[in-house]
Short mmCIF file of C-alpha atoms and ligand atoms in Angstrom, two decimals:
data_model
loop_
_atom_site.label_atom_id
_atom_site.label_comp_id
_atom_site.label_asym_id
_atom_site.label_seq_id
_atom_site.Cartn_x
_atom_site.Cartn_y
_atom_site.Cartn_z
CA MET A 1 -14.74 2.64 0.11
CA ILE A 2 -12.76 2.54 -3.19
CA ASN A 3 -14.84 3.10 -6.30
CA PHE A 4 -13.65 3.48 -9.91
CA VAL A 5 -16.21 4.55 -12.51
CA ASN A 6 -15.08 4.31 -16.15
CA VAL A 7 -11.53 5.30 -15.30
CA SER A 8 -8.92 5.76 -18.01
CA LYS A 9 -5.36 6.91 -17.54
CA ARG A 10 -3.29 8.23 -20.42
CA TYR A 11 0.29 9.22 -19.57
CA PRO A 12 1.72 12.43 -21.06
CA ASP A 13 3.55 10.42 -23.74
CA GLY A 14 0.14 9.23 -25.00
CA PHE A 15 0.28 5.69 -23.63
CA GLU A 16 -3.07 4.55 -22.25
CA ALA A 17 -2.23 2.47 -19.16
CA LEU A 18 -5.83 1.99 -17.95
CA LYS A 19 -8.87 1.73 -20.20
CA ASN A 20 -12.40 2.26 -18.92
CA VAL A 21 -11.83 0.47 -15.60
CA ALA A 22 -14.72 0.14 -13.15
CA PHE A 23 -14.86 -1.69 -9.82
CA THR A 24 -15.79 -1.28 -6.16
CA ILE A 25 -13.71 -2.45 -3.21
CA HIS A 26 -15.77 -2.45 -0.04
CA SER A 27 -14.56 -1.40 3.35
CA GLY A 28 -12.67 -4.25 5.04
CA GLU A 29 -11.99 -6.29 1.89
CA LEU A 30 -8.61 -7.81 1.00
CA VAL A 31 -8.14 -7.67 -2.78
CA LEU A 32 -5.28 -8.75 -5.03
CA VAL A 33 -4.64 -6.81 -8.23
CA ALA A 34 -3.27 -9.27 -10.77
CA GLY A 35 -1.90 -8.95 -14.29
CA HIS A 36 1.21 -9.22 -16.45
CA SER A 37 4.07 -6.76 -16.15
CA GLY A 38 2.85 -3.50 -17.71
CA ALA A 39 -0.84 -4.42 -17.28
CA GLY A 40 -1.52 -1.25 -15.27
CA LYS A 41 -1.39 -2.53 -11.67
CA SER A 42 0.89 0.20 -10.31
CA THR A 43 -1.06 2.82 -12.22
CA MET A 44 -4.25 1.66 -10.52
CA LEU A 45 -2.65 1.92 -7.07
CA LYS A 46 -1.20 5.35 -7.86
CA LEU A 47 -4.64 6.59 -8.89
CA ILE A 48 -6.09 5.39 -5.56
CA ALA A 49 -3.40 7.32 -3.69
CA ALA A 50 -3.72 10.41 -5.93
CA ILE A 51 -0.07 10.02 -6.95
CA GLU A 52 -1.43 10.05 -10.52
CA ARG A 53 -4.73 11.58 -11.69
CA PRO A 54 -7.21 9.92 -14.06
CA THR A 55 -7.61 11.23 -17.61
CA TYR A 56 -11.29 10.21 -17.65
CA GLY A 57 -13.69 8.81 -15.12
CA ASN A 58 -14.33 9.17 -11.45
CA ILE A 59 -12.53 7.83 -8.38
CA MET A 60 -13.89 7.81 -4.84
CA VAL A 61 -11.67 6.79 -1.92
CA SER A 62 -12.95 6.92 1.69
CA ASP A 63 -15.90 9.09 0.63
CA GLN A 64 -13.56 11.58 -1.00
CA ASN A 65 -13.77 12.39 -4.68
CA VAL A 66 -10.14 12.00 -5.68
CA ASN A 67 -10.63 13.86 -8.98
CA ALA A 68 -11.74 16.98 -7.17
CA LEU A 69 -8.98 16.98 -4.56
CA LYS A 70 -6.97 20.18 -4.51
CA LYS A 71 -3.23 19.84 -4.00
CA ASN A 72 -3.54 21.04 -0.41
CA THR A 73 -6.21 18.46 0.47
CA VAL A 74 -4.24 15.43 -0.75
CA PRO A 75 -2.66 15.10 2.75
CA PHE A 76 -6.17 14.51 4.17
CA LEU A 77 -6.68 11.60 1.77
CA ARG A 78 -3.22 10.24 2.55
CA ARG A 79 -4.05 10.16 6.27
CA SER A 80 -6.47 7.34 5.64
CA LEU A 81 -3.94 5.46 3.46
CA GLY A 82 -0.90 3.36 4.23
CA LEU A 83 1.33 3.08 1.15
CA ILE A 84 3.90 0.36 0.51
CA PHE A 85 5.61 1.15 -2.79
CA GLN A 86 8.94 -0.23 -3.88
CA ASP A 87 10.65 3.11 -4.28
CA GLN A 88 10.20 4.03 -0.62
CA LYS A 89 13.66 4.17 0.84
CA ILE A 90 14.63 2.79 4.20
CA LEU A 91 16.96 5.20 6.01
CA TYR A 92 20.14 3.31 6.84
CA ASP A 93 21.60 5.98 9.13
CA ARG A 94 19.03 5.30 11.86
CA ASN A 95 17.58 2.29 13.63
CA VAL A 96 14.29 0.49 13.01
CA PHE A 97 12.45 2.45 15.69
CA ALA A 98 13.52 5.80 14.20
CA ASN A 99 12.55 4.69 10.69
CA VAL A 100 9.01 3.86 11.83
CA MET A 101 8.73 7.04 13.90
CA LEU A 102 9.56 9.28 10.95
CA PRO A 103 6.07 9.43 9.37
CA LEU A 104 4.62 10.50 12.72
CA GLN A 105 7.22 13.24 13.09
CA ILE A 106 6.48 14.46 9.58
CA ARG A 107 2.78 14.58 10.47
CA GLY A 108 3.60 16.69 13.53
CA PHE A 109 2.71 14.18 16.26
CA GLN A 110 3.97 15.14 19.71
CA ASN A 111 6.92 13.05 20.86
CA LYS A 112 5.12 11.79 23.95
CA ALA A 113 2.50 9.96 21.93
CA THR A 114 4.78 8.49 19.29
CA ALA A 115 6.77 5.78 21.10
CA GLY A 116 3.67 3.75 21.93
CA ARG A 117 2.40 3.94 18.38
CA VAL A 118 5.76 2.97 16.93
CA ARG A 119 5.97 -0.08 19.22
CA ALA A 120 2.36 -1.05 18.41
CA ALA A 121 3.20 -0.95 14.69
CA LEU A 122 6.43 -2.94 15.17
CA ASP A 123 4.55 -5.46 17.28
CA LYS A 124 1.90 -5.96 14.57
CA VAL A 125 4.54 -6.82 11.97
CA GLY A 126 6.58 -8.98 14.38
CA LEU A 127 9.59 -6.67 14.53
CA LEU A 128 9.43 -5.42 18.11
CA ARG A 129 12.60 -7.17 19.22
CA LYS A 130 14.49 -5.46 16.39
CA GLU A 131 13.56 -1.92 17.33
CA ASN A 132 17.18 -0.96 18.08
CA ALA A 133 18.64 -2.79 15.07
CA TYR A 134 20.03 -0.93 12.09
CA PRO A 135 18.40 -1.75 8.75
CA ILE A 136 21.66 -3.08 7.29
CA THR A 137 21.37 -6.04 9.69
CA LEU A 138 17.82 -7.00 8.62
CA SER A 139 16.86 -9.81 6.24
CA GLY A 140 14.80 -9.05 3.12
CA GLY A 141 11.62 -10.16 4.86
CA GLU A 142 12.38 -8.01 7.89
CA LYS A 143 13.02 -4.98 5.69
CA GLN A 144 9.62 -5.49 4.10
CA ARG A 145 8.07 -5.70 7.61
CA LEU A 146 9.79 -2.43 8.43
CA CYS A 147 8.16 -0.83 5.37
CA ILE A 148 4.77 -2.16 6.45
CA ALA A 149 5.23 -0.88 10.03
CA ARG A 150 6.11 2.53 8.64
CA ALA A 151 3.00 2.48 6.46
CA VAL A 152 0.61 1.59 9.30
CA VAL A 153 2.04 3.62 12.18
CA HIS A 154 -0.57 6.37 11.67
CA ARG A 155 -3.32 3.69 11.69
CA PRO A 156 -4.73 4.07 8.17
CA SER A 157 -8.02 2.44 7.23
CA ILE A 158 -6.71 1.43 3.77
CA LEU A 159 -3.40 -0.31 3.00
CA ILE A 160 -2.06 -0.19 -0.57
CA ALA A 161 0.94 -2.39 -1.43
CA ASP A 162 2.75 -2.71 -4.77
CA GLU A 163 4.44 -6.12 -5.19
CA PRO A 164 5.22 -6.47 -1.47
CA THR A 165 6.47 -10.05 -1.86
CA ALA A 166 8.67 -9.42 -4.90
CA ASN A 167 12.28 -10.48 -4.29
CA LEU A 168 11.32 -12.55 -1.25
CA ASP A 169 11.61 -16.32 -1.10
CA VAL A 170 8.44 -18.35 -0.58
CA ASP A 171 8.54 -18.58 3.23
CA TYR A 172 9.15 -14.87 3.65
CA ALA A 173 6.45 -14.07 1.12
CA GLN A 174 3.93 -16.18 3.03
CA SER A 175 4.77 -14.55 6.34
CA ILE A 176 4.39 -11.10 4.78
CA MET A 177 0.92 -12.16 3.60
CA GLU A 178 0.15 -13.22 7.18
CA VAL A 179 0.93 -9.67 8.23
CA PHE A 180 -1.47 -8.25 5.64
CA ARG A 181 -4.12 -10.75 6.67
CA SER A 182 -3.79 -9.67 10.29
CA PHE A 183 -4.60 -6.09 9.28
CA HIS A 184 -7.49 -7.32 7.15
CA GLN A 185 -8.81 -9.24 10.17
CA VAL A 186 -9.09 -6.07 12.24
CA GLY A 187 -11.05 -4.31 9.51
CA VAL A 188 -8.38 -2.59 7.43
CA THR A 189 -9.06 -2.55 3.67
CA VAL A 190 -6.05 -4.11 1.91
CA VAL A 191 -5.20 -3.80 -1.81
CA ILE A 192 -2.11 -5.67 -3.03
CA ALA A 193 -0.73 -5.63 -6.58
CA THR A 194 1.12 -8.85 -7.32
CA HIS A 195 2.20 -11.25 -10.02
CA ASP A 196 3.16 -13.86 -7.40
CA THR A 197 1.48 -17.00 -8.80
CA ALA A 198 1.47 -18.85 -5.47
CA LEU A 199 -0.49 -15.99 -3.99
CA LEU A 200 -2.81 -15.68 -6.97
CA ASN A 201 -3.63 -19.39 -6.88
CA ASP A 202 -4.87 -19.00 -3.31
CA ASN A 203 -8.62 -18.73 -3.83
CA ARG A 204 -9.30 -17.18 -0.46
CA TYR A 205 -8.61 -13.82 -2.06
CA ARG A 206 -10.74 -11.70 -4.34
CA LYS A 207 -8.83 -10.76 -7.48
CA LEU A 208 -9.06 -7.84 -9.88
CA THR A 209 -7.17 -8.89 -13.00
CA LEU A 210 -5.81 -6.40 -15.51
CA ASN A 211 -4.82 -7.24 -19.07
CA GLN A 212 -3.29 -4.45 -21.14
CA GLY A 213 -5.03 -1.81 -19.07
CA LYS A 214 -8.46 -3.46 -19.12
CA LEU A 215 -10.16 -5.19 -16.26
CA VAL A 216 -10.76 -8.87 -17.08
CA VAL A 217 -14.25 -9.98 -16.05
P1 ADP B 301 2.28 -2.89 -13.88
O1 ADP B 301 2.33 -2.34 -12.49
O2 ADP B 301 1.11 -3.80 -14.12
O3 ADP B 301 3.56 -3.50 -14.33
P2 ADP B 301 2.23 -0.09 -14.70
O4 ADP B 301 0.99 0.51 -14.19
O5 ADP B 301 3.51 0.18 -13.99
O6 ADP B 301 2.00 -1.66 -14.86
O7 ADP B 301 2.44 0.35 -16.22
C1 ADP B 301 1.42 0.17 -17.19
C2 ADP B 301 1.92 0.74 -18.50
O8 ADP B 301 2.03 2.16 -18.39
C3 ADP B 301 3.30 0.25 -18.88
O9 ADP B 301 3.32 0.04 -20.28
C4 ADP B 301 4.21 1.37 -18.49
O10 ADP B 301 5.36 1.41 -19.31
C5 ADP B 301 3.34 2.59 -18.70
N1 ADP B 301 3.71 3.67 -17.80
C6 ADP B 301 3.77 3.62 -16.44
N2 ADP B 301 4.13 4.81 -15.95
C7 ADP B 301 4.29 5.64 -16.99
C8 ADP B 301 4.64 7.03 -17.14
N3 ADP B 301 4.89 7.78 -16.08
N4 ADP B 301 4.70 7.53 -18.40
C9 ADP B 301 4.44 6.75 -19.48
N5 ADP B 301 4.08 5.45 -19.41
C10 ADP B 301 4.01 4.91 -18.18
P1 ADP B 302 -5.00 1.26 21.09
O1 ADP B 302 -3.73 1.93 21.45
O2 ADP B 302 -6.02 2.19 20.49
O3 ADP B 302 -5.57 0.33 22.11
P2 ADP B 302 -3.96 -0.76 19.21
O4 ADP B 302 -2.84 -0.18 18.42
O5 ADP B 302 -3.66 -1.86 20.15
O6 ADP B 302 -4.70 0.41 19.84
O7 ADP B 302 -5.10 -1.18 18.17
C1 ADP B 302 -6.42 -1.42 18.52
C2 ADP B 302 -6.99 -2.33 17.43
O8 ADP B 302 -7.21 -1.63 16.18
C3 ADP B 302 -6.03 -3.45 17.14
O9 ADP B 302 -6.74 -4.64 16.98
C4 ADP B 302 -5.39 -2.97 15.85
O10 ADP B 302 -4.78 -4.04 15.20
C5 ADP B 302 -6.59 -2.39 15.15
N1 ADP B 302 -6.37 -1.55 13.97
C6 ADP B 302 -7.36 -1.08 13.17
N2 ADP B 302 -6.90 -0.38 12.16
C7 ADP B 302 -5.56 -0.41 12.25
C8 ADP B 302 -4.51 0.14 11.45
N3 ADP B 302 -4.73 0.79 10.33
N4 ADP B 302 -3.25 -0.05 11.85
C9 ADP B 302 -3.03 -0.73 12.98
N5 ADP B 302 -3.97 -1.28 13.74
C10 ADP B 302 -5.24 -1.12 13.40
#
């Protein structure tokens, strides 16, 4: 489902953020990507989502060769992905419902079909009763749930999250992990980059650990 073969990533300034990384994540797995700050975790996630391209090596995601994707076929790859990155902005001028509906509108879904999907996504993250609330009134944990709902509203088969529990206190962080586990339980492949030690000490999860751009085996 996600396969890296000898992948290296050198940024334009010459810095090599990933060095000869190889791994396979099977369909339906939940995997944590661990490593110190600067280890290359975000870079790995960006390569999966074709936000960055590899300098060397080969990347397959959902049977698509990411290296060979033309600019105009990236949207097809993205359809199978739900992305939760920290720079994704919540829109404060509209309510929770409208925030979650936006990705469907962008993808050209007809209005009739969207309300049910938006409510299904809000229900899965436990935010249904807040559908009319404005984001300013949400707690940190609820804002993170909103981001997850927005990422899953088009029902992707792969969820990619970069430090989704950063800045959350322990209880909130655990409940966010429950949300990810619930998607994992229905067959969604989940990849989470984290340096949250409580999470990493939980040996239920498979870990891919990066150290200075290399996969630790
Ligand atoms: P992590 O998510 O583990 O903190 P990153 O993948 O964000 O690591 O970064 C890995 C290394 O690559 C860091 O040293 C970072 O400074 C560098 N890096 C990330 N993005 C860029 C970029 N666009 N240009 C140059 N260097 C980058
Ligand atoms: P439907 O309207 O098709 O009956 P639901 O939204 O109730 O669908 O989902 C049917 C099942 O598929 C649920 O168990 C749901 O959690 C699961 N499912 C599988 N993949 C995803 C995904 N990427 N996002 C949300 N739900 C998913």
